[in-house]
Amino acid sequence: MKNKQPLGNRLKSYFSKPANVICIIFLVILLATVVLPLLTLLIGSFTVNGNQEAIYIGQGVMDGDFTFNHWKELLTSRDFDYALIKFWRPLGQSTVMALLACLVAVGFGGVVAWFITRSDLPGKQFISTIFVFPYIMPSWAMAMFWENFFKNTQINAGAGMLEGMTGICVPESFVYGLFPCAMSLGLHYAPFAYILIGGILRNMDANLEEAATVLKASRFKILRKVTLPIVMPALISTVLLVFSSSISSFTVPFFLNKSSISSGNNFISISVQLRSLINTGFTKGQGYVLAIILMLFSIGILTLNNWFTGSRKSFTTVTGKSGQVSLVKLGKAKPFVAAVLFIIVAFFAIMPLVSFAMESVLEVPGDWSTFTLRYWLSSEGFEGSNKGDTIGILRSSIMWKALGRSLLLSIIVSLIAGTFGLLIGYAVAKKRNSKLATFVSNLAFFPYLIPAMSFGAVYLALSYTKGFTWLDGSFILLMLVGSIKFMPFASRTGTSAMLQLSGEIEEAAIVIGVPWIKRMTRVLFPIQKASFISGYLLPFISCMREMSLFVLLAASYTTLVTTVLQEYSRTGLSQAANAINLLIIVVVLVIQFVVNKLTGASIDKGVGGN
């Protein structure tokens, strides 16, 4: 029987492998940045958070005392229908909104995916390219476009594009509230459905449909009996992921919930309610409860998605047989279908940019006789504004400083998240059979499962904890939150890139004595440069357009360019808000263009259009 090596030798051997060192380091980092804040949030939901909350609860409690009051009052209180108004009604409205968004996203995205991949539709490349624009743009861009287009003078919101062109005034429920929120979210996530469903349709074995055609099955029967069952995993994944994202959306309901003020429809989403509870000093604990519930809701949905897709192993759609797809011939309807799709897709992909440009230069919305560049170039404050700093955005030091901070934050976040993702990807690829590597990989992905607003609440609770109060409202807090929240994108990109590399490549460098740093920078990184650059640029794009994640944490409305936009919209400076919105979208689209040129990647590649 051989003697085991001394502990010191075993430890030296273990830590001599870079992958093991990386796993240990990131285990500690992720426990501190993911698990610790979550525990702080959980503790905060059972703790009296401040003197204001202690006075509100009463019963002789003091700051820091243990209490069940937050859970009890939010979920069960019948005093003035408190639980109904603060929790159950917003939850119900958000659920309906998310379900309608799923219907729109899957219906619209699925139909476009079918026409692109299974028909002889002309102009596929153009339609496929512009169809993904709404997903590249922030979700609130679609909400602002919806308001710009449908608002009208009959609801005291100013003339919108539709009224200006046709004189038609739609009801307020069509402009603000549940329906427009659902439509905006559905249209924003339709390209996501298009990518998932289109990818399955494009890679599906053509023989499956050809066999049904030989048996003289009708096109409708083939669609119902063959195509739909095959794309069912993609459909289920799309529905669950869109539902999870929509129910936790903050920005779209924020921009389109004005009906609660003007007509008493009282549409308040669960995320808007979360912000309201946390921003009110005496209900912060209830806000933490809501953040936990929303987080568990999303995790449950995504777990259900993983279980469903993981259990349906029989859906084989790609084989070694015929890949030649027999396209459905549209015949005489081809130009009509192409025109209709082009108009619809262009309307929701291009018109938002036109809308923001128009609204930013019209003193009176819809009235071209009031054309002005003052919201871009004026050096004087806007009439009726109670803010002395509200001058033309291109002259505003407030806006430029906010834009600079947003760019700086995005650069730092992308560098941290991208580097962390690359290192985690390397360690996971090298130790993929290790329980430690699997745990680190799952922990790195965990922030993706947490809604942005809830994740912000997690770190807000941490910043109020003794010993961490120096984080409250600081730029470091925004940097930390952004880096951890967007790390899943980079870690999955890094892992995929590393798994594509043969182990022999690094082994050859080890044999000739190349140090690990040089192996990474001179051998591995150049080979997978495109994927790794994507791992840096994707967090940059996401951080640049993010609002929900930072809205609870920003020290003031001037902190970031998105919080300036939010404040201008809230205070009625819609022209300035539209100008800033256009500026942000142009920056994001330019960055997306750079991503494409540097990496050769396009999010619609592999779906169609060639």
Coordinates of C-alpha atoms in Angstrom, one line a residue:
M1 CA 0.0 0.0 0.0
K2 CA 1.4 3.3 -1.2
N3 CA 1.8 6.1 1.3
K4 CA -0.1 9.3 0.4
Q5 CA 1.8 12.3 -0.4
P6 CA 2.3 14.8 2.4
L7 CA -0.4 17.5 2.6
G8 CA 2.1 20.2 1.7
N9 CA 3.1 18.5 -1.5
R10 CA -0.6 17.8 -2.4
L11 CA -1.5 21.5 -1.8
K12 CA 1.6 22.6 -3.8
S13 CA 0.6 20.3 -6.7
Y14 CA -3.0 21.5 -6.5
F15 CA -2.2 25.2 -6.6
S16 CA 0.4 24.8 -9.2
K17 CA -2.4 24.4 -11.7
P18 CA -3.8 27.9 -12.7
A19 CA -7.4 26.5 -13.2
N20 CA -7.5 25.4 -9.6
V21 CA -6.3 28.8 -8.3
I22 CA -8.8 30.6 -10.5
C23 CA -11.7 28.4 -9.1
I24 CA -10.7 29.1 -5.5
I25 CA -10.3 32.8 -6.1
F26 CA -13.7 33.2 -7.8
L27 CA -15.4 31.0 -5.3
V28 CA -14.4 33.5 -2.6
I29 CA -15.3 36.5 -4.9
L30 CA -18.7 35.1 -5.9
L31 CA -19.6 34.1 -2.3
A32 CA -18.8 37.7 -1.2
T33 CA -20.5 39.5 -4.1
V34 CA -23.5 37.2 -4.8
V35 CA -24.3 35.1 -1.7
L36 CA -23.5 37.7 1.0
P37 CA -25.7 40.4 -0.5
L38 CA -28.6 37.9 -0.9
L39 CA -28.3 36.9 2.7
T40 CA -28.2 40.6 3.7
L41 CA -31.4 41.1 1.7
L42 CA -33.1 38.1 3.4
I43 CA -32.0 39.4 6.8
G44 CA -33.3 42.8 5.9
S45 CA -36.8 41.4 5.2
F46 CA -36.9 40.2 8.8
T47 CA -35.3 43.2 10.4
V48 CA -36.4 46.7 11.3
N49 CA -34.5 49.0 8.9
G50 CA -34.1 52.4 10.5
N51 CA -36.0 54.6 12.9
Q52 CA -38.7 55.5 10.4
E53 CA -39.6 51.9 10.0
A54 CA -39.5 51.3 13.7
I55 CA -42.0 54.2 14.3
Y56 CA -44.2 52.9 11.4
I57 CA -44.3 49.4 12.9
G58 CA -44.8 50.6 16.5
Q59 CA -45.2 47.9 19.2
G60 CA -42.0 49.1 20.9
V61 CA -39.6 47.8 18.2
M62 CA -36.3 49.5 17.6
D63 CA -33.9 49.7 14.7
G64 CA -32.3 46.4 14.1
D65 CA -34.9 44.3 15.9
F66 CA -36.2 41.0 14.4
T67 CA -39.7 41.2 13.0
F68 CA -42.2 39.3 10.8
N69 CA -44.1 42.5 10.2
H70 CA -42.8 43.1 6.7
W71 CA -44.0 39.7 5.4
K72 CA -47.2 39.7 7.3
E73 CA -48.4 43.3 6.4
L74 CA -47.4 43.1 2.7
L75 CA -49.0 39.6 2.1
T76 CA -52.0 39.5 4.5
S77 CA -52.9 43.0 5.9
R78 CA -56.6 43.8 5.2
D79 CA -56.4 47.3 6.7
F80 CA -57.6 49.6 3.9
D81 CA -57.0 46.7 1.6
Y82 CA -53.3 47.2 2.1
A83 CA -52.0 43.8 0.9
L84 CA -54.4 43.9 -2.1
I85 CA -53.3 47.3 -3.2
K86 CA -49.6 46.9 -2.5
F87 CA -48.9 43.3 -3.5
W88 CA -51.7 41.1 -4.9
R89 CA -53.2 43.6 -7.4
P90 CA -49.7 44.6 -8.8
L91 CA -48.8 41.0 -9.0
G92 CA -51.9 40.1 -10.9
Q93 CA -51.6 43.0 -13.3
S94 CA -47.9 42.2 -13.9
T95 CA -48.8 38.5 -14.6
V96 CA -51.5 39.5 -17.2
M97 CA -49.0 42.0 -18.7
A98 CA -46.4 39.3 -19.0
L99 CA -48.8 36.7 -20.5
L100 CA -49.9 39.2 -23.2
A101 CA -46.3 40.1 -23.9
C102 CA -45.5 36.4 -24.4
L103 CA -48.4 36.1 -26.9
V104 CA -47.2 39.1 -28.9
A105 CA -43.5 38.0 -28.8
V106 CA -44.1 34.4 -29.8
G107 CA -46.8 35.2 -32.3
F108 CA -45.0 38.0 -34.1
G109 CA -41.5 36.6 -33.8
G110 CA -42.6 33.1 -34.7
V111 CA -44.4 34.2 -37.8
V112 CA -41.5 36.2 -39.1
A113 CA -39.1 33.3 -38.3
W114 CA -41.3 30.9 -40.4
F115 CA -41.4 33.3 -43.4
I116 CA -37.7 33.8 -43.2
T117 CA -36.7 30.2 -42.9
R118 CA -39.5 28.2 -44.6
S119 CA -40.8 30.4 -47.5
D120 CA -39.4 32.0 -50.7
L121 CA -40.0 35.5 -49.3
P122 CA -37.9 38.1 -51.1
G123 CA -35.8 40.6 -49.1
K124 CA -35.0 38.2 -46.3
Q125 CA -31.6 39.7 -45.5
F126 CA -33.0 43.2 -45.0
I127 CA -36.0 42.0 -42.9
S128 CA -33.9 39.7 -40.8
T129 CA -31.4 42.5 -40.1
I130 CA -33.8 45.3 -39.1
F131 CA -36.1 42.9 -37.2
V132 CA -33.6 42.6 -34.4
F133 CA -33.3 46.4 -33.9
P134 CA -36.0 46.5 -31.2
Y135 CA -34.1 43.9 -29.1
I136 CA -30.8 45.8 -29.5
M137 CA -32.5 49.0 -28.3
P138 CA -33.5 49.3 -24.6
S139 CA -37.0 48.1 -23.8
W140 CA -38.0 51.5 -22.6
A141 CA -37.3 52.9 -26.1
M142 CA -40.3 51.0 -27.5
A143 CA -42.4 52.3 -24.6
M144 CA -41.5 55.9 -25.3
F145 CA -42.1 55.3 -29.0
W146 CA -45.6 53.9 -28.2
E147 CA -46.4 57.0 -26.2
N148 CA -45.1 59.4 -28.9
F149 CA -47.1 57.7 -31.6
F150 CA -50.5 57.2 -29.9
K151 CA -50.8 60.0 -27.3
N152 CA -53.4 62.6 -28.2
T153 CA -55.1 65.8 -27.1
Q154 CA -58.3 64.1 -25.9
I155 CA -56.4 62.6 -23.0
N156 CA -54.4 65.8 -22.3
A157 CA -51.1 64.3 -23.4
G158 CA -50.4 66.5 -26.4
A159 CA -50.7 65.4 -30.0
G160 CA -48.9 62.3 -31.1
M161 CA -47.8 61.2 -34.5
L162 CA -51.0 59.3 -35.2
E163 CA -53.2 62.3 -34.4
G164 CA -50.9 64.6 -36.3
M165 CA -51.1 62.5 -39.5
T166 CA -54.7 61.3 -39.4
G167 CA -56.6 63.2 -36.7
I168 CA -57.4 59.9 -35.0
C169 CA -57.4 59.9 -31.1
V170 CA -57.2 56.5 -29.5
P171 CA -58.6 55.8 -26.0
E172 CA -56.3 56.4 -23.0
S173 CA -56.3 52.7 -22.2
F174 CA -54.5 52.2 -25.6
V175 CA -51.8 54.8 -24.7
Y176 CA -51.2 54.2 -21.0
G177 CA -51.7 51.2 -18.7
L178 CA -51.8 47.4 -19.1
F179 CA -52.3 47.0 -22.9
P180 CA -49.5 49.3 -24.2
C181 CA -47.0 47.9 -21.6
A182 CA -47.8 44.4 -22.8
M183 CA -47.5 45.4 -26.5
S184 CA -44.2 47.3 -25.9
L185 CA -42.6 44.4 -24.1
G186 CA -43.9 41.9 -26.6
L187 CA -42.5 43.9 -29.5
H188 CA -39.2 44.3 -27.7
Y189 CA -38.9 40.5 -27.1
A190 CA -40.3 39.4 -30.5
P191 CA -36.8 39.4 -32.0
F192 CA -35.7 37.1 -29.1
A193 CA -38.5 34.7 -30.1
Y194 CA -37.4 35.1 -33.7
I195 CA -33.9 34.1 -32.9
L196 CA -34.8 31.0 -30.9
I197 CA -37.6 29.7 -33.1
G198 CA -35.8 30.6 -36.3
G199 CA -32.7 28.7 -35.2
I200 CA -34.7 25.5 -34.7
L201 CA -36.5 25.9 -38.0
R202 CA -33.3 26.6 -39.9
N203 CA -31.5 23.5 -38.5
M204 CA -34.5 21.1 -38.7
D205 CA -34.0 18.0 -40.8
A206 CA -35.8 18.7 -44.1
N207 CA -36.7 15.0 -44.5
L208 CA -39.2 15.3 -41.7
E209 CA -41.4 17.6 -43.7
E210 CA -40.6 16.0 -47.0
A211 CA -41.9 12.7 -45.8
A212 CA -45.1 14.3 -44.7
T213 CA -45.4 15.9 -48.2
V214 CA -44.9 12.5 -49.9
L215 CA -47.8 11.2 -47.8
K216 CA -49.9 14.0 -49.3
A217 CA -50.4 15.8 -46.0
S218 CA -51.6 19.4 -46.4
R219 CA -49.3 22.3 -45.5
F220 CA -51.5 23.2 -42.5
K221 CA -51.3 19.6 -41.3
I222 CA -47.5 19.5 -41.7
L223 CA -47.3 22.7 -39.7
R224 CA -49.6 21.4 -37.0
K225 CA -48.3 17.8 -36.8
V226 CA -44.6 18.1 -37.7
T227 CA -43.3 21.6 -37.5
L228 CA -44.9 22.8 -34.3
P229 CA -44.0 19.7 -32.2
I230 CA -40.4 20.1 -33.3
V231 CA -40.2 23.8 -32.4
M232 CA -42.1 23.2 -29.1
P233 CA -39.0 23.4 -26.9
A234 CA -38.0 26.7 -28.4
L235 CA -41.6 27.9 -28.0
I236 CA -41.7 26.9 -24.3
S237 CA -38.3 28.4 -23.7
T238 CA -39.4 31.7 -25.4
V239 CA -42.6 31.9 -23.4
L240 CA -41.0 31.2 -20.1
L241 CA -38.0 33.5 -20.6
V242 CA -40.2 36.4 -22.0
F243 CA -42.6 35.9 -19.1
S244 CA -39.8 36.1 -16.6
S245 CA -38.3 39.2 -18.1
S246 CA -41.7 40.9 -18.6
I247 CA -43.1 40.4 -15.2
S248 CA -40.0 42.0 -13.6
S249 CA -39.8 44.9 -16.1
F250 CA -39.5 48.3 -14.5
T251 CA -38.8 50.7 -17.3
V252 CA -41.7 50.0 -19.6
P253 CA -44.4 50.3 -16.8
F254 CA -42.6 53.3 -15.5
F255 CA -43.0 55.2 -18.8
L256 CA -46.5 53.9 -19.6
N257 CA -48.3 53.8 -16.2
K258 CA -49.5 57.4 -16.3
S259 CA -53.1 56.2 -16.5
S260 CA -53.0 55.6 -12.8
I261 CA -52.9 59.4 -12.3
S262 CA -55.2 60.7 -15.0
S263 CA -58.0 58.1 -15.3
G264 CA -57.9 56.0 -12.1
N265 CA -57.1 52.8 -13.9
N266 CA -54.5 52.2 -11.2
F267 CA -52.1 50.1 -13.3
I268 CA -49.0 49.6 -11.1
S269 CA -46.6 46.8 -11.9
I270 CA -44.9 44.7 -9.3
S271 CA -41.5 46.3 -10.1
V272 CA -42.8 49.9 -9.9
Q273 CA -44.4 49.0 -6.6
L274 CA -41.0 47.6 -5.4
R275 CA -39.3 50.9 -6.1
S276 CA -42.1 52.8 -4.4
L277 CA -41.8 50.6 -1.2
I278 CA -38.0 50.9 -1.0
N279 CA -37.9 54.6 -1.7
T280 CA -40.3 55.2 1.2
G281 CA -38.2 55.0 4.3
F282 CA -40.8 53.3 6.5
T283 CA -41.6 50.4 4.1
K284 CA -38.0 49.5 3.0
G285 CA -38.4 46.0 4.6
Q286 CA -41.5 45.4 2.6
G287 CA -39.6 46.3 -0.5
Y288 CA -37.0 43.7 0.4
V289 CA -39.8 41.1 0.8
L290 CA -41.1 42.0 -2.7
A291 CA -37.6 41.8 -4.2
I292 CA -37.2 38.3 -2.7
I293 CA -40.6 37.1 -4.0
L294 CA -39.9 38.5 -7.5
M295 CA -36.5 36.9 -7.5
L296 CA -37.9 33.5 -6.5
F297 CA -40.6 33.9 -9.1
S298 CA -38.0 34.4 -11.9
I299 CA -35.7 31.6 -10.6
G300 CA -38.7 29.2 -10.5
I301 CA -39.7 30.0 -14.1
L302 CA -36.2 29.6 -15.4
T303 CA -35.7 26.4 -13.4
L304 CA -39.0 25.1 -15.0
N305 CA -37.6 26.0 -18.4
N306 CA -34.3 24.1 -17.8
W307 CA -36.3 21.1 -16.5
F308 CA -38.6 21.1 -19.5
T309 CA -35.9 21.4 -22.2
G310 CA -33.6 19.1 -20.3
S311 CA -36.3 16.3 -20.0
R312 CA -37.4 16.4 -23.7
K313 CA -34.5 14.5 -25.2
S314 CA -36.5 13.1 -28.1
F315 CA -36.7 16.4 -30.0
T316 CA -34.0 15.6 -32.6
T317 CA -34.1 18.3 -35.2
V318 CA -30.6 18.2 -36.8
T319 CA -29.4 15.0 -38.4
G320 CA -26.8 13.8 -41.0
K321 CA -29.5 13.6 -43.6
S322 CA -30.9 16.1 -46.1
G323 CA -30.5 19.7 -45.0
Q324 CA -32.1 21.1 -48.2
V325 CA -35.3 22.8 -47.1
S326 CA -38.2 22.7 -49.5
L327 CA -39.4 26.3 -49.3
V328 CA -43.1 27.1 -49.4
K329 CA -43.8 29.1 -52.5
L330 CA -45.9 32.1 -51.8
G331 CA -46.9 32.5 -55.5
K332 CA -48.9 35.6 -56.3
A333 CA -49.1 36.6 -52.6
K334 CA -45.3 36.9 -52.5
P335 CA -45.1 40.7 -53.1
F336 CA -48.0 41.4 -50.8
V337 CA -46.6 39.3 -47.9
A338 CA -43.2 40.9 -48.4
A339 CA -44.6 44.4 -48.4
V340 CA -46.7 43.8 -45.3
L341 CA -43.8 42.3 -43.4
F342 CA -41.5 45.0 -44.5
I343 CA -43.9 47.8 -43.4
I344 CA -44.6 46.2 -40.0
V345 CA -41.0 45.3 -39.2
A346 CA -39.7 48.7 -40.4
F347 CA -42.4 50.5 -38.4
F348 CA -41.3 49.0 -35.1
A349 CA -37.6 48.9 -35.9
I350 CA -37.0 52.3 -37.7
M351 CA -39.9 54.5 -36.7
P352 CA -38.9 54.7 -33.0
L353 CA -35.7 56.5 -34.1
V354 CA -37.7 58.8 -36.3
S355 CA -40.2 59.4 -33.5
F356 CA -37.5 60.4 -31.0
A357 CA -35.9 62.7 -33.5
M358 CA -39.3 64.4 -34.3
E359 CA -40.4 64.7 -30.7
S360 CA -37.1 66.3 -29.7
V361 CA -37.5 69.2 -32.2
L362 CA -41.2 70.0 -31.8
E363 CA -42.3 72.5 -29.1
V364 CA -45.9 71.2 -29.5
P365 CA -45.9 67.5 -30.3
G366 CA -47.3 66.8 -33.7
D367 CA -47.2 70.5 -34.8
W368 CA -44.3 71.2 -37.3
S369 CA -45.0 74.9 -37.1
T370 CA -43.3 74.7 -33.7
F371 CA -40.1 73.2 -34.9
T372 CA -37.2 74.1 -32.6
L373 CA -33.7 73.0 -31.7
R374 CA -33.8 74.5 -28.3
Y375 CA -34.0 71.1 -26.5
W376 CA -30.7 70.3 -28.2
L377 CA -28.9 73.6 -28.4
S378 CA -30.5 76.2 -26.1
S379 CA -28.4 77.9 -23.5
E380 CA -31.5 79.0 -21.5
G381 CA -33.6 77.0 -19.1
F382 CA -36.8 75.5 -20.3
E383 CA -40.0 77.4 -19.5
G384 CA -42.0 75.8 -16.8
S385 CA -39.2 73.7 -15.5
N386 CA -38.3 73.9 -11.8
K387 CA -34.7 72.8 -12.6
G388 CA -32.2 75.4 -13.3
D389 CA -29.9 73.0 -15.1
T390 CA -32.4 72.0 -17.8
I391 CA -30.9 73.5 -20.9
G392 CA -30.3 72.0 -24.4
I393 CA -28.8 68.6 -23.9
L394 CA -25.8 69.3 -26.1
R395 CA -25.0 72.4 -23.9
S396 CA -25.9 70.8 -20.6
S397 CA -22.9 70.1 -18.4
I398 CA -25.2 67.9 -16.3
M399 CA -26.0 65.7 -19.4
W400 CA -22.4 65.5 -20.6
K401 CA -21.1 64.6 -17.1
A402 CA -23.8 61.9 -16.8
L403 CA -23.0 60.5 -20.3
G404 CA -19.3 60.5 -19.3
R405 CA -20.0 58.7 -16.1
S406 CA -22.2 56.2 -18.0
L407 CA -19.4 55.6 -20.5
L408 CA -16.8 55.3 -17.7
L409 CA -19.0 52.9 -15.8
S410 CA -19.7 50.8 -18.9
I411 CA -15.9 50.6 -19.7
I412 CA -15.0 49.5 -16.1
V413 CA -17.9 47.1 -15.9
S414 CA -17.0 45.5 -19.3
L415 CA -13.3 45.2 -18.3
I416 CA -14.1 43.5 -15.0
A417 CA -17.0 41.4 -16.2
G418 CA -15.1 40.4 -19.4
T419 CA -11.9 39.5 -17.6
F420 CA -13.7 37.6 -14.9
G421 CA -15.8 35.8 -17.5
L422 CA -12.7 34.8 -19.5
L423 CA -10.9 33.5 -16.4
I424 CA -14.0 31.6 -15.2
G425 CA -14.4 30.2 -18.7
Y426 CA -10.8 29.0 -18.7
A427 CA -11.1 27.3 -15.3
V428 CA -14.5 25.7 -16.1
A429 CA -13.2 24.3 -19.4
K430 CA -10.0 22.9 -17.8
K431 CA -11.9 21.5 -14.8
R432 CA -15.2 20.7 -16.3
N433 CA -15.6 17.4 -14.5
S434 CA -14.9 19.1 -11.2
K435 CA -17.6 19.8 -8.7
L436 CA -15.9 23.0 -7.7
A437 CA -15.7 24.3 -11.3
T438 CA -19.4 23.4 -11.8
F439 CA -20.4 25.2 -8.6
V440 CA -18.4 28.3 -9.6
S441 CA -19.9 28.3 -13.1
N442 CA -23.4 28.1 -11.7
L443 CA -22.7 30.7 -9.1
A444 CA -21.4 33.1 -11.8
F445 CA -24.5 32.5 -13.9
F446 CA -26.9 33.0 -10.9
P447 CA -27.1 36.9 -11.2
Y448 CA -28.8 36.4 -14.6
L449 CA -31.7 34.7 -12.8
I450 CA -32.3 37.6 -10.6
P451 CA -34.4 40.5 -12.0
A452 CA -32.5 43.7 -12.4
M453 CA -34.6 45.6 -9.9
S454 CA -34.3 42.9 -7.3
F455 CA -30.6 42.7 -7.8
G456 CA -30.4 46.4 -7.2
A457 CA -32.4 45.9 -4.0
V458 CA -29.9 43.2 -2.9
Y459 CA -27.1 45.7 -3.0
L460 CA -29.2 48.5 -1.6
A461 CA -29.8 46.3 1.5
L462 CA -26.0 45.6 1.7
S463 CA -25.2 49.3 1.5
Y464 CA -27.4 50.0 4.6
T465 CA -25.6 47.2 6.5
K466 CA -23.1 48.2 9.2
G467 CA -19.6 48.1 7.8
F468 CA -20.8 48.7 4.2
T469 CA -22.5 52.1 4.5
W470 CA -19.6 53.7 2.6
L471 CA -21.0 52.0 -0.5
D472 CA -24.3 53.9 -0.3
G473 CA -24.8 56.0 -3.5
S474 CA -21.2 55.6 -4.5
F475 CA -19.8 55.0 -8.0
I476 CA -18.0 52.0 -6.6
L477 CA -21.4 50.5 -5.7
L478 CA -22.7 51.0 -9.3
M479 CA -19.4 49.5 -10.7
L480 CA -19.7 46.4 -8.4
V481 CA -23.4 45.8 -9.1
G482 CA -22.9 46.2 -12.9
S483 CA -19.9 43.9 -13.0
I484 CA -21.6 41.1 -11.1
K485 CA -24.9 41.4 -12.9
F486 CA -23.4 41.3 -16.4
M487 CA -20.8 38.7 -15.6
P488 CA -23.0 35.8 -16.7
F489 CA -22.9 37.0 -20.4
A490 CA -19.1 37.1 -20.3
S491 CA -18.7 33.8 -18.3
R492 CA -20.8 31.9 -20.7
T493 CA -19.1 33.4 -23.7
G494 CA -15.7 32.6 -22.2
T495 CA -16.6 29.0 -21.3
S496 CA -18.0 28.3 -24.8
A497 CA -14.9 29.8 -26.4
M498 CA -12.5 27.8 -24.2
L499 CA -14.4 24.5 -24.7
Q500 CA -13.9 24.9 -28.5
L501 CA -10.1 24.9 -28.0
S502 CA -8.3 21.6 -28.1
G503 CA -6.3 20.9 -24.9
E504 CA -3.3 20.0 -27.1
I505 CA -2.8 23.7 -28.0
E506 CA -2.0 24.8 -24.4
E507 CA -0.2 21.5 -23.7
A508 CA 2.3 22.3 -26.5
A509 CA 3.0 25.7 -25.0
I510 CA 3.5 24.1 -21.5
V511 CA 6.0 21.6 -23.0
I512 CA 8.2 24.3 -24.2
G513 CA 7.9 26.2 -20.9
V514 CA 5.7 29.1 -21.8
P515 CA 4.3 30.7 -18.6
W516 CA 0.6 30.8 -18.0
I517 CA 0.2 34.5 -18.6
K518 CA 1.9 34.3 -22.0
R519 CA -0.2 31.2 -22.9
M520 CA -3.3 33.2 -22.3
T521 CA -2.2 36.4 -24.0
R522 CA -0.1 35.0 -26.8
V523 CA -1.8 31.6 -27.6
L524 CA -5.3 31.2 -26.4
F525 CA -6.6 34.8 -26.6
P526 CA -5.5 35.4 -30.2
I527 CA -7.1 32.1 -31.4
Q528 CA -10.6 33.0 -29.9
K529 CA -10.2 36.7 -30.1
A530 CA -13.6 37.3 -31.6
S531 CA -15.5 35.5 -28.9
F532 CA -13.4 37.0 -26.1
I533 CA -14.0 40.6 -27.4
S534 CA -17.7 39.8 -27.5
G535 CA -17.4 38.9 -23.8
Y536 CA -16.1 42.4 -23.2
L537 CA -18.4 44.4 -25.5
L538 CA -21.7 42.7 -24.5
P539 CA -21.5 43.9 -20.9
F540 CA -20.5 47.3 -22.2
I541 CA -23.6 47.6 -24.3
S542 CA -25.9 46.2 -21.6
C543 CA -24.5 48.5 -19.0
M544 CA -24.7 51.6 -21.2
R545 CA -28.5 51.2 -21.8
E546 CA -29.4 49.9 -18.3
M547 CA -31.9 51.7 -16.1
S548 CA -33.7 49.2 -13.8
L549 CA -30.5 47.9 -12.2
F550 CA -29.2 51.4 -11.2
V551 CA -32.4 53.3 -10.4
L552 CA -32.4 52.3 -6.7
L553 CA -28.7 52.9 -6.3
A554 CA -27.9 56.1 -8.1
A555 CA -27.1 58.9 -5.7
S556 CA -29.2 61.4 -7.7
Y557 CA -30.9 61.8 -11.0
T558 CA -27.7 63.3 -12.5
T559 CA -25.6 60.3 -11.8
L560 CA -26.0 58.4 -15.2
V561 CA -27.5 59.4 -18.5
T562 CA -30.3 56.9 -18.1
T563 CA -31.3 58.4 -14.8
V564 CA -31.3 61.9 -16.3
L565 CA -33.6 60.6 -19.0
Q566 CA -35.9 59.1 -16.4
E567 CA -36.1 62.3 -14.4
Y568 CA -36.8 64.4 -17.5
S569 CA -39.6 62.1 -18.5
R570 CA -41.0 62.1 -15.0
T571 CA -41.1 65.9 -14.8
G572 CA -42.8 66.4 -18.2
L573 CA -39.7 67.5 -20.2
S574 CA -40.6 65.0 -23.0
Q575 CA -38.7 66.8 -25.7
A576 CA -35.4 66.6 -23.8
A577 CA -36.1 63.0 -22.7
N578 CA -36.6 62.0 -26.4
A579 CA -33.4 63.8 -27.4
I580 CA -31.4 61.9 -24.7
N581 CA -33.2 58.7 -25.6
L582 CA -32.1 59.1 -29.3
L583 CA -28.6 59.9 -28.2
I584 CA -28.3 56.7 -26.1
I585 CA -29.8 54.5 -28.8
V586 CA -27.4 55.9 -31.4
V587 CA -24.4 55.2 -29.1
V588 CA -25.7 51.7 -28.4
L589 CA -26.2 51.0 -32.1
V590 CA -22.8 52.3 -33.0
I591 CA -21.3 50.0 -30.3
Q592 CA -23.3 47.1 -31.7
F593 CA -21.8 48.0 -35.2
V594 CA -18.3 47.9 -33.7
V595 CA -19.1 44.5 -32.1
N596 CA -20.1 43.2 -35.4
K597 CA -17.0 44.5 -37.2
L598 CA -14.6 43.4 -34.5
T599 CA -16.0 39.9 -34.0
G600 CA -17.9 39.2 -37.2
A601 CA -20.9 38.2 -35.0
S602 CA -24.5 39.2 -35.7
I603 CA -27.3 38.2 -33.4
D604 CA -29.5 37.3 -36.4
K605 CA -26.8 35.2 -38.0
G606 CA -27.8 31.5 -38.4
V607 CA -31.5 32.4 -38.6
G608 CA -32.0 33.4 -42.2
G609 CA -31.6 36.1 -44.8
N610 CA -28.8 34.5 -46.8

